[in-house]
Coordinates of C-alpha atoms in Angstrom, one line a residue:
X1 CA -28.5 12.2 -22.5
X2 CA -30.3 14.3 -19.9
X3 CA -34.0 14.8 -20.5
X4 CA -34.0 12.1 -23.1
X5 CA -37.4 10.8 -22.4
X6 CA -40.3 12.9 -23.8
X7 CA -43.6 13.6 -22.1
X8 CA -45.8 10.6 -22.6
X9 CA -49.5 10.1 -22.9
X10 CA -51.0 6.7 -22.5
X11 CA -51.7 4.2 -19.8
X12 CA -49.8 1.1 -20.7
X13 CA -46.2 0.4 -19.8
X14 CA -45.5 -0.8 -23.4
X15 CA -46.6 2.5 -24.9
X16 CA -44.5 4.3 -22.3
X17 CA -41.4 2.3 -23.0
X18 CA -41.8 2.7 -26.8
X19 CA -41.4 6.4 -26.4
X20 CA -37.9 6.0 -24.8
X21 CA -35.8 6.5 -27.9
X22 CA -32.5 5.7 -26.1
X23 CA -33.8 2.3 -25.0
X24 CA -33.2 -0.6 -27.4
X25 CA -36.3 -2.7 -28.4
X26 CA -35.3 -5.4 -26.0
X27 CA -34.8 -2.9 -23.2
X28 CA -38.2 -1.4 -23.9
X29 CA -39.8 -4.8 -23.6
X30 CA -38.1 -5.8 -20.4
X31 CA -38.3 -2.4 -18.7
X32 CA -42.0 -2.4 -19.5
X33 CA -42.5 -5.8 -17.9
X34 CA -40.7 -4.8 -14.8
X35 CA -42.4 -1.4 -14.5
X36 CA -45.8 -3.1 -15.1
X37 CA -45.2 -5.5 -12.2
X38 CA -43.9 -2.8 -9.8
X39 CA -46.7 -0.4 -10.7
X40 CA -49.5 -3.0 -10.6
X41 CA -50.4 -2.2 -14.2
X42 CA -50.7 1.5 -13.7
X43 CA -48.6 4.4 -15.1
X44 CA -46.8 5.2 -11.9
X45 CA -45.0 3.4 -9.1
X46 CA -46.0 4.5 -5.7
X47 CA -43.4 4.7 -2.9
X48 CA -45.6 2.5 -0.7
X49 CA -45.3 -0.2 -3.3
X50 CA -41.6 -0.3 -2.6
X51 CA -41.3 1.0 1.0
X52 CA -43.7 0.3 3.8
X53 CA -43.2 2.1 7.1
X54 CA -39.6 2.7 6.3
X55 CA -39.0 -1.0 5.6
X56 CA -38.8 -3.0 2.4
X57 CA -42.0 -4.5 1.3
X58 CA -40.8 -8.1 1.0
X59 CA -44.0 -9.3 -0.7
X60 CA -43.5 -7.0 -3.7
X61 CA -39.7 -6.8 -3.9
X62 CA -39.1 -10.5 -3.5
X63 CA -40.6 -10.9 -6.9
X64 CA -37.8 -9.2 -8.7
X65 CA -35.5 -7.1 -6.4
X66 CA -35.8 -8.4 -2.9
X67 CA -33.4 -11.4 -2.7
X68 CA -30.7 -9.6 -4.8
X69 CA -30.5 -6.1 -3.5
X70 CA -28.7 -4.7 -0.5
X71 CA -31.2 -2.8 1.8
X72 CA -29.0 0.3 1.7
X73 CA -29.1 0.3 -2.1
X74 CA -32.9 -0.1 -2.0
X75 CA -33.1 3.0 0.1
X76 CA -30.7 4.9 -2.2
X77 CA -32.8 3.9 -5.3
X78 CA -36.0 5.2 -3.7
X79 CA -34.3 8.5 -3.0
X80 CA -33.5 8.8 -6.7
X81 CA -37.0 7.6 -7.9
X82 CA -39.2 9.5 -5.4
X83 CA -36.9 12.3 -4.3
X84 CA -36.1 13.4 -0.7
X85 CA -36.9 16.3 1.7
X86 CA -39.6 18.8 0.7
X87 CA -39.5 17.8 -2.9
X88 CA -40.3 14.2 -2.2
X89 CA -43.0 12.7 -4.5
X90 CA -45.4 9.9 -3.5
X91 CA -44.9 8.2 -6.9
X92 CA -42.5 8.0 -9.9
X93 CA -43.4 7.7 -13.6
X94 CA -41.8 5.6 -16.3
X95 CA -39.4 8.4 -17.3
X96 CA -37.7 8.5 -13.9
X97 CA -37.7 4.7 -13.7
X98 CA -36.0 4.4 -17.1
X99 CA -33.5 7.2 -16.3
X100 CA -32.2 5.2 -13.3
X101 CA -31.4 2.3 -15.6
X102 CA -29.9 4.3 -18.5
X103 CA -27.7 6.6 -16.4
X104 CA -26.3 3.6 -14.4
X105 CA -25.7 1.3 -17.4
X106 CA -24.3 3.7 -20.0
X107 CA -24.4 7.2 -18.6
X108 CA -21.6 9.7 -18.8
X109 CA -19.5 10.3 -15.7
X110 CA -21.5 13.5 -15.0
X111 CA -24.8 11.6 -15.2
X112 CA -23.6 8.8 -13.0
X113 CA -22.4 11.5 -10.5
X114 CA -25.8 13.0 -10.5
X115 CA -27.3 9.6 -9.8
X116 CA -24.9 9.1 -6.9
X117 CA -25.8 12.6 -5.4
X118 CA -29.5 12.1 -5.8
X119 CA -29.4 8.5 -4.4
X120 CA -27.6 9.8 -1.3
X121 CA -30.2 12.5 -0.7
X122 CA -28.3 15.4 -2.1
X123 CA -28.8 17.8 -5.1
X124 CA -26.1 17.6 -7.6
X125 CA -24.0 20.8 -7.9
X126 CA -20.4 21.4 -8.9
X127 CA -19.8 23.3 -5.7
X128 CA -21.3 20.8 -3.3
X129 CA -18.9 18.2 -1.8
X130 CA -20.0 14.7 -1.2
X131 CA -19.3 13.3 2.3
X132 CA -16.8 10.5 2.0
X133 CA -18.7 8.3 4.4
X134 CA -21.8 8.5 2.1
X135 CA -19.7 7.6 -0.9
X136 CA -18.3 4.6 0.9
X137 CA -21.8 3.4 1.9
X138 CA -22.9 3.8 -1.8
X139 CA -19.9 1.7 -3.0
X140 CA -20.5 -0.9 -0.4
X141 CA -24.2 -1.2 -1.4
X142 CA -23.2 -1.7 -5.0
X143 CA -20.6 -4.3 -4.1
X144 CA -22.9 -6.2 -1.8
X145 CA -25.7 -6.3 -4.4
X146 CA -23.3 -7.4 -7.1
X147 CA -22.1 -10.3 -5.0
X148 CA -25.8 -11.2 -4.2
X149 CA -26.5 -11.2 -7.9
X150 CA -23.4 -13.3 -8.5
X151 CA -24.4 -15.9 -5.9
X152 CA -28.0 -16.2 -7.1
X153 CA -27.2 -16.3 -10.9
X154 CA -27.1 -19.4 -13.0
X155 CA -23.6 -18.7 -14.2
X156 CA -21.6 -21.9 -14.2
X157 CA -18.4 -19.8 -13.4
X158 CA -19.8 -18.5 -10.2
X159 CA -21.3 -21.8 -9.2
X160 CA -18.0 -23.6 -9.6
X161 CA -16.2 -21.2 -7.3
X162 CA -19.1 -21.3 -4.7
X163 CA -19.3 -25.1 -4.8
X164 CA -15.6 -25.2 -3.9
X165 CA -16.1 -23.1 -0.8
X166 CA -15.6 -19.6 -2.0
X167 CA -18.1 -17.4 -0.3
X168 CA -19.2 -13.8 -0.4
X169 CA -18.7 -13.1 3.3
X170 CA -20.1 -9.8 4.5
X171 CA -16.8 -8.5 6.0
X172 CA -15.0 -9.1 2.7
X173 CA -17.8 -7.6 0.6
X174 CA -17.6 -4.5 2.8
X175 CA -13.8 -4.4 2.3
X176 CA -14.4 -4.5 -1.5
X177 CA -16.7 -1.5 -1.3
X178 CA -14.3 0.4 0.9
X179 CA -11.4 -0.3 -1.4
X180 CA -13.4 1.1 -4.4
X181 CA -14.4 4.2 -2.5
X182 CA -10.9 4.7 -1.2
X183 CA -9.5 4.9 -4.8
X184 CA -11.2 8.3 -5.2
X185 CA -8.0 9.7 -3.6
X186 CA -4.5 9.1 -5.0
X187 CA -3.4 7.6 -1.8
X188 CA -6.1 5.1 -0.7
X189 CA -5.0 5.3 2.9
X190 CA -5.4 9.0 3.2
X191 CA -8.4 9.8 5.3
X192 CA -11.0 12.0 3.5
X193 CA -13.9 13.9 4.9
X194 CA -15.5 14.9 1.6
X195 CA -15.0 14.6 -2.1
X196 CA -15.2 17.4 -4.6
X197 CA -17.1 17.0 -7.9
X198 CA -13.8 17.1 -9.8
X199 CA -12.5 14.2 -7.8
X200 CA -15.6 12.2 -8.3
X201 CA -15.8 13.0 -12.0
X202 CA -12.2 11.8 -12.6
X203 CA -12.7 8.7 -10.3
X204 CA -15.9 7.7 -12.2
X205 CA -14.1 7.9 -15.5
X206 CA -11.2 5.8 -14.3
X207 CA -12.8 3.2 -12.0
X208 CA -13.8 0.5 -14.4
X209 CA -14.6 -2.0 -11.6
X210 CA -17.3 0.2 -10.1
X211 CA -18.7 0.8 -13.6
X212 CA -18.8 -2.9 -14.5
X213 CA -20.4 -3.9 -11.2
X214 CA -23.0 -1.1 -11.4
X215 CA -23.9 -2.0 -15.0
X216 CA -24.3 -5.7 -14.0
X217 CA -26.4 -4.8 -11.0
X218 CA -28.9 -2.6 -13.0
X219 CA -29.0 -4.9 -16.0
X220 CA -30.0 -7.6 -13.5
X221 CA -32.5 -5.5 -11.4
X222 CA -34.3 -4.4 -14.6
X223 CA -34.5 -7.9 -16.0
X224 CA -32.6 -7.2 -19.2
X225 CA -31.5 -9.9 -21.7
X226 CA -33.6 -12.7 -20.4
X227 CA -34.0 -15.9 -22.3
X228 CA -36.3 -15.8 -25.4
X229 CA -39.9 -16.3 -24.4
X230 CA -39.4 -15.4 -20.8
X231 CA -41.9 -12.6 -20.1
X232 CA -41.7 -12.8 -16.3
X233 CA -40.7 -9.6 -14.5
X234 CA -37.9 -11.4 -12.5
X235 CA -34.3 -10.4 -13.3
X236 CA -31.8 -12.6 -15.0
X237 CA -28.1 -11.7 -15.0
X238 CA -26.4 -10.9 -18.2
X239 CA -23.3 -12.9 -19.1
X240 CA -21.2 -9.8 -19.8
X241 CA -19.5 -8.0 -18.2
X242 CA -18.4 -10.9 -16.1
X243 CA -15.8 -10.1 -13.5
X244 CA -15.5 -13.7 -12.5
X245 CA -12.8 -15.8 -14.3
X246 CA -13.4 -19.4 -15.3
X247 CA -11.7 -21.7 -12.8
X248 CA -9.6 -24.4 -14.4
X249 CA -8.4 -27.4 -12.4
X250 CA -10.7 -27.4 -9.3
X251 CA -13.2 -30.1 -10.5
X252 CA -10.9 -33.0 -9.5
X253 CA -10.5 -31.8 -5.9
X254 CA -13.6 -32.6 -3.7
X255 CA -12.2 -31.0 -0.5
X256 CA -10.7 -27.8 -1.8
X257 CA -9.5 -25.6 1.2
X258 CA -10.6 -22.1 0.0
X259 CA -9.2 -19.3 2.0
X260 CA -10.0 -16.3 -0.2
X261 CA -13.4 -14.9 -1.0
X262 CA -15.5 -14.2 -4.1
X263 CA -14.9 -10.5 -3.4
X264 CA -11.2 -11.1 -3.5
X265 CA -11.5 -12.8 -6.9
X266 CA -13.5 -9.9 -8.4
X267 CA -11.0 -7.4 -7.0
X268 CA -7.9 -9.2 -8.2
X269 CA -9.3 -10.1 -11.6
X270 CA -10.2 -6.5 -12.3
X271 CA -6.5 -5.5 -11.8
X272 CA -4.7 -8.0 -14.0
X273 CA -4.4 -7.3 -17.7
X274 CA -7.7 -7.9 -19.6
X275 CA -6.1 -10.6 -21.8
X276 CA -5.7 -12.8 -18.7
X277 CA -9.1 -12.1 -17.0
X278 CA -11.1 -14.9 -18.6
X279 CA -9.6 -17.9 -16.7
X280 CA -7.6 -18.8 -13.7
X281 CA -5.7 -22.1 -13.8
X282 CA -5.1 -23.8 -10.4
X283 CA -1.4 -24.6 -10.1
X284 CA -0.4 -25.1 -6.5
X285 CA -1.8 -25.2 -2.9
X286 CA 0.3 -25.8 0.2
X287 CA -2.7 -27.6 1.7
X288 CA -3.2 -30.0 -1.3
X289 CA 0.4 -30.5 -2.6
X290 CA 2.2 -30.2 0.7
X291 CA 4.6 -27.7 2.2
X292 CA 7.4 -28.4 -0.3
X293 CA 9.3 -25.7 -2.2
X294 CA 10.5 -28.2 -4.7
X295 CA 6.9 -29.3 -5.5
X296 CA 5.8 -25.7 -5.8
X297 CA 8.6 -24.7 -8.2
X298 CA 7.9 -27.8 -10.3
X299 CA 4.2 -26.9 -10.6
X300 CA 4.5 -23.2 -11.3
X301 CA 7.4 -23.0 -13.7
X302 CA 6.8 -22.1 -17.4
X303 CA 3.1 -21.5 -16.7
X304 CA 2.9 -17.9 -17.9
X305 CA 1.5 -15.0 -15.9
X306 CA 0.4 -16.0 -12.4
X307 CA -1.0 -14.8 -9.0
X308 CA 0.8 -15.7 -5.8
X309 CA -1.6 -15.6 -2.8
X310 CA -0.4 -16.1 0.8
X311 CA -2.2 -16.1 4.2
X312 CA -0.1 -15.7 7.3
X313 CA -0.8 -17.0 10.7
X314 CA -2.4 -13.7 11.7
X315 CA -5.0 -13.9 9.0
X316 CA -3.5 -11.3 6.7
X317 CA -3.9 -12.2 3.0
X318 CA -1.6 -10.8 0.4
X319 CA 0.4 -11.6 -2.7
X320 CA 1.6 -10.5 -6.1
X321 CA 0.9 -10.6 -9.8
X322 CA 3.8 -12.1 -11.7
X323 CA 3.5 -11.2 -15.4
X324 CA 6.3 -13.5 -16.5
X325 CA 6.7 -17.3 -16.2
X326 CA 8.5 -18.4 -13.0
X327 CA 11.9 -19.9 -13.9
X328 CA 14.7 -21.1 -11.6
X329 CA 17.7 -18.9 -12.1
X330 CA 20.0 -16.2 -10.6
X331 CA 18.3 -13.2 -12.3
X332 CA 15.2 -11.2 -11.7
X333 CA 12.6 -11.4 -14.4
X334 CA 9.2 -9.8 -15.1
X335 CA 7.8 -6.5 -16.3
X336 CA 6.3 -3.4 -14.9
X337 CA 2.9 -4.9 -15.2
X338 CA 3.7 -6.6 -11.9
X339 CA 2.0 -5.5 -8.8
X340 CA 1.6 -6.5 -5.2
X341 CA -1.7 -6.6 -3.3
X342 CA -3.4 -7.1 0.0
X343 CA -6.8 -8.8 0.4
X344 CA -7.2 -8.8 4.2
X345 CA -7.7 -6.9 6.3
X346 CA -8.0 -4.3 3.5
X347 CA -7.9 -4.6 -0.3
X348 CA -5.1 -2.6 -1.8
X349 CA -2.9 -2.7 -4.9
X350 CA 0.6 -1.5 -5.2
X351 CA 1.7 -1.0 -8.9
X352 CA 5.3 -1.0 -10.1
X353 CA 7.4 2.2 -9.9
X354 CA 9.9 1.2 -12.6
X355 CA 12.6 2.3 -10.1
X356 CA 14.1 -1.2 -10.5
X357 CA 13.2 -4.4 -12.1
X358 CA 13.2 -6.7 -9.1
X359 CA 9.8 -8.1 -9.9
X360 CA 10.3 -11.9 -9.7
X361 CA 13.1 -14.2 -8.5
X362 CA 13.0 -17.9 -7.7
X363 CA 15.9 -20.2 -7.0
X364 CA 16.6 -23.5 -5.2
X365 CA 19.5 -25.7 -4.3
X366 CA 22.2 -23.1 -4.8
X367 CA 25.1 -22.2 -2.5
X368 CA 25.9 -18.7 -3.6
X369 CA 22.4 -17.2 -4.0
X370 CA 19.4 -17.1 -1.7
X371 CA 17.1 -20.1 -2.1
X372 CA 13.4 -19.0 -2.2
X373 CA 10.9 -16.9 -4.0
X374 CA 11.1 -13.1 -3.9
X375 CA 8.9 -10.3 -5.3
X376 CA 10.1 -6.7 -5.0
X377 CA 13.0 -5.2 -3.0
X378 CA 16.4 -6.7 -2.4
X379 CA 17.7 -10.1 -1.1
X380 CA 17.0 -10.3 2.6
X381 CA 14.7 -7.2 2.3
X382 CA 12.0 -8.4 -0.1
X383 CA 8.4 -7.2 -0.2
X384 CA 7.5 -10.9 -0.4
X385 CA 10.0 -13.5 0.5
X386 CA 9.1 -17.2 0.7
X387 CA 11.9 -19.3 2.1
X388 CA 13.0 -22.4 0.2
X389 CA 14.2 -24.4 3.1
X390 CA 12.5 -24.7 5.5
X391 CA 9.4 -24.1 3.5
X392 CA 6.6 -22.3 5.5
X393 CA 8.6 -19.2 6.6
X394 CA 8.4 -15.8 5.0
X395 CA 9.0 -12.1 5.5
X396 CA 7.8 -8.8 4.2
X397 CA 10.0 -5.7 4.4
X398 CA 9.0 -2.4 5.9
X399 CA 9.7 -0.5 2.7
X400 CA 10.1 -1.4 -1.0
X401 CA 11.1 0.9 -3.8
X402 CA 9.9 -1.5 -6.5
X403 CA 6.2 -0.8 -5.9
X404 CA 4.4 2.5 -5.5
X405 CA 2.8 3.3 -2.1
X406 CA 4.0 0.0 -0.7
X407 CA 3.3 -0.8 2.9
X408 CA 4.3 -4.1 4.7
X409 CA 2.0 -6.8 3.5
X410 CA 2.0 -9.2 6.5
X411 CA 1.1 -8.3 10.0
X412 CA 4.6 -9.0 11.3
X413 CA 7.9 -8.6 9.4
X414 CA 8.6 -12.4 9.7
X415 CA 5.6 -14.7 9.4
X416 CA 4.6 -18.3 9.2
X417 CA 2.7 -19.3 6.1
X418 CA -0.8 -20.7 6.9
X419 CA -1.8 -21.0 3.2
X420 CA -0.1 -20.5 -0.1
X421 CA -1.6 -20.8 -3.6
X422 CA -0.5 -20.0 -7.1
X423 CA -2.9 -19.5 -10.0
X424 CA -1.9 -19.2 -13.6
X425 CA -4.0 -16.6 -15.3
X426 CA -5.1 -16.7 -19.0
X427 CA -3.9 -19.4 -21.3
X428 CA -0.8 -21.4 -20.6
X429 CA 1.9 -20.3 -23.1
X430 CA 3.1 -22.9 -25.6
X431 CA 6.5 -24.4 -25.0
X432 CA 9.2 -24.0 -27.7
X433 CA 8.6 -27.7 -28.6
X434 CA 4.9 -27.2 -29.0
X435 CA 5.4 -24.0 -31.0
X436 CA 7.9 -25.8 -33.3
X437 CA 5.6 -28.7 -33.8
X438 CA 2.7 -26.4 -34.7
X439 CA 4.8 -25.0 -37.6
X440 CA 5.9 -28.4 -38.9
X441 CA 4.6 -29.5 -42.3
X442 CA 3.4 -33.1 -42.7
X443 CA 6.4 -33.5 -45.1
X444 CA 8.8 -32.5 -42.3
X445 CA 7.6 -35.4 -40.1
X446 CA 7.2 -37.9 -43.0
X447 CA 10.4 -37.9 -45.1
X448 CA 9.1 -40.9 -47.1
X449 CA 6.2 -38.9 -48.5
X450 CA 8.6 -36.1 -49.4
X451 CA 10.9 -38.6 -51.3
X452 CA 7.9 -40.0 -53.2
X453 CA 6.9 -36.6 -54.4
X454 CA 10.5 -35.8 -55.4
X455 CA 10.6 -39.0 -57.5
X456 CA 7.3 -38.2 -59.2
X457 CA 8.4 -34.7 -60.0
X458 CA 5.4 -33.2 -58.0
X459 CA 5.6 -29.7 -56.5
X460 CA 5.5 -29.5 -52.7
X461 CA 3.0 -26.7 -52.3
X462 CA 3.3 -26.6 -48.5
X463 CA 6.8 -25.3 -48.8
X464 CA 5.8 -22.4 -51.0
X465 CA 3.2 -21.0 -48.5
X466 CA 5.2 -21.2 -45.3
X467 CA 6.0 -18.1 -43.4
X468 CA 9.7 -17.1 -43.8
X469 CA 11.8 -18.1 -40.9
X470 CA 12.5 -15.3 -38.4
X471 CA 15.7 -13.4 -38.9

């Protein structure tokens, strides 16, 4: 994909865009409009059009980039567009402007790595290591801009969350960027000074969250996929990829007590199976439904896969993804899709080791087995233990062989629950009764009609096209 834009003659942005063979026709149109606005109808964008005395030119950038871009990312992009050090140029042409878009939206891992190096003021070379602190700044600037885009977009999904009190607080957005950068190393809590090109290449291939956020950011900044007839240079977010799930069940609660952040939702949703990412179904809140274990179990049973989210009295937020329906009983259930996570003070995910299958347990009103909810570990030494009676007490063990890289989730081994929520993810599974009813013929529920057809000697065609019963 490198050097994909040919040398261009001409002085209109439309002619320039038409020569970019790897841009779609719609992309050519929108990039031309954005370039025309930024270049003031010339064939080059000058640095002083974007940066004035080292500060963002609010008058120009407010038109299409200003309100939605983190100041750090703005500086990184000028490094890419105009260069740095002795090779710095006073202007950039349409070629470079389009390269920034294409490499970020659909570039190879090597091309995206080159963008990262150049944006951080470094020449790309396989032998040059990238300082980890710079990588972290880059990830934080992408995360910050993505949340800004999300909050300013017209997406009904984002608006529903925001209107219910979910915010994109700076500290949580910063933690999201840190978590993305930390995943460049196998152990996210190992302190790195620098990253090799091999580490970065592998990381860029595997980190789908960073790729999706970066794509959404640049599609937005370049004004791609606007409504038909909208020729303005301002950006409009594209519907896909959307990292925000559709919230189901919040509309009827005017005073919803949100305690997690938009950044947390994006982080968690990116880690659950893709088939469940489209919607979250609100099932239980200790603030709304009361501190009652019986109420909680009644509301979360037979609901399919779910997320348990807990805030302790020290402000630590953590929980687990339960891939199977919760069901009262003496046995552990679940699969190795299960994982535990922390959201505050850091965002981390602990996947299953398959060492044992102690993923989900819930029981109540029994004399011989513990009464409560457990994820991971053993009875009395659970990674997450929520006591059944009295409700409101919990514990998190120092070690847990069920989950890889596990570290205690709460601040203290024993904690008081400040907030507890359960969200079903994806569609609610059909009950056996609903499944059986769906397979019934009208003749099964109307024996009179069946008898009339028998007397008339008519064939019952619906019986001939049924699926054979399972063996």
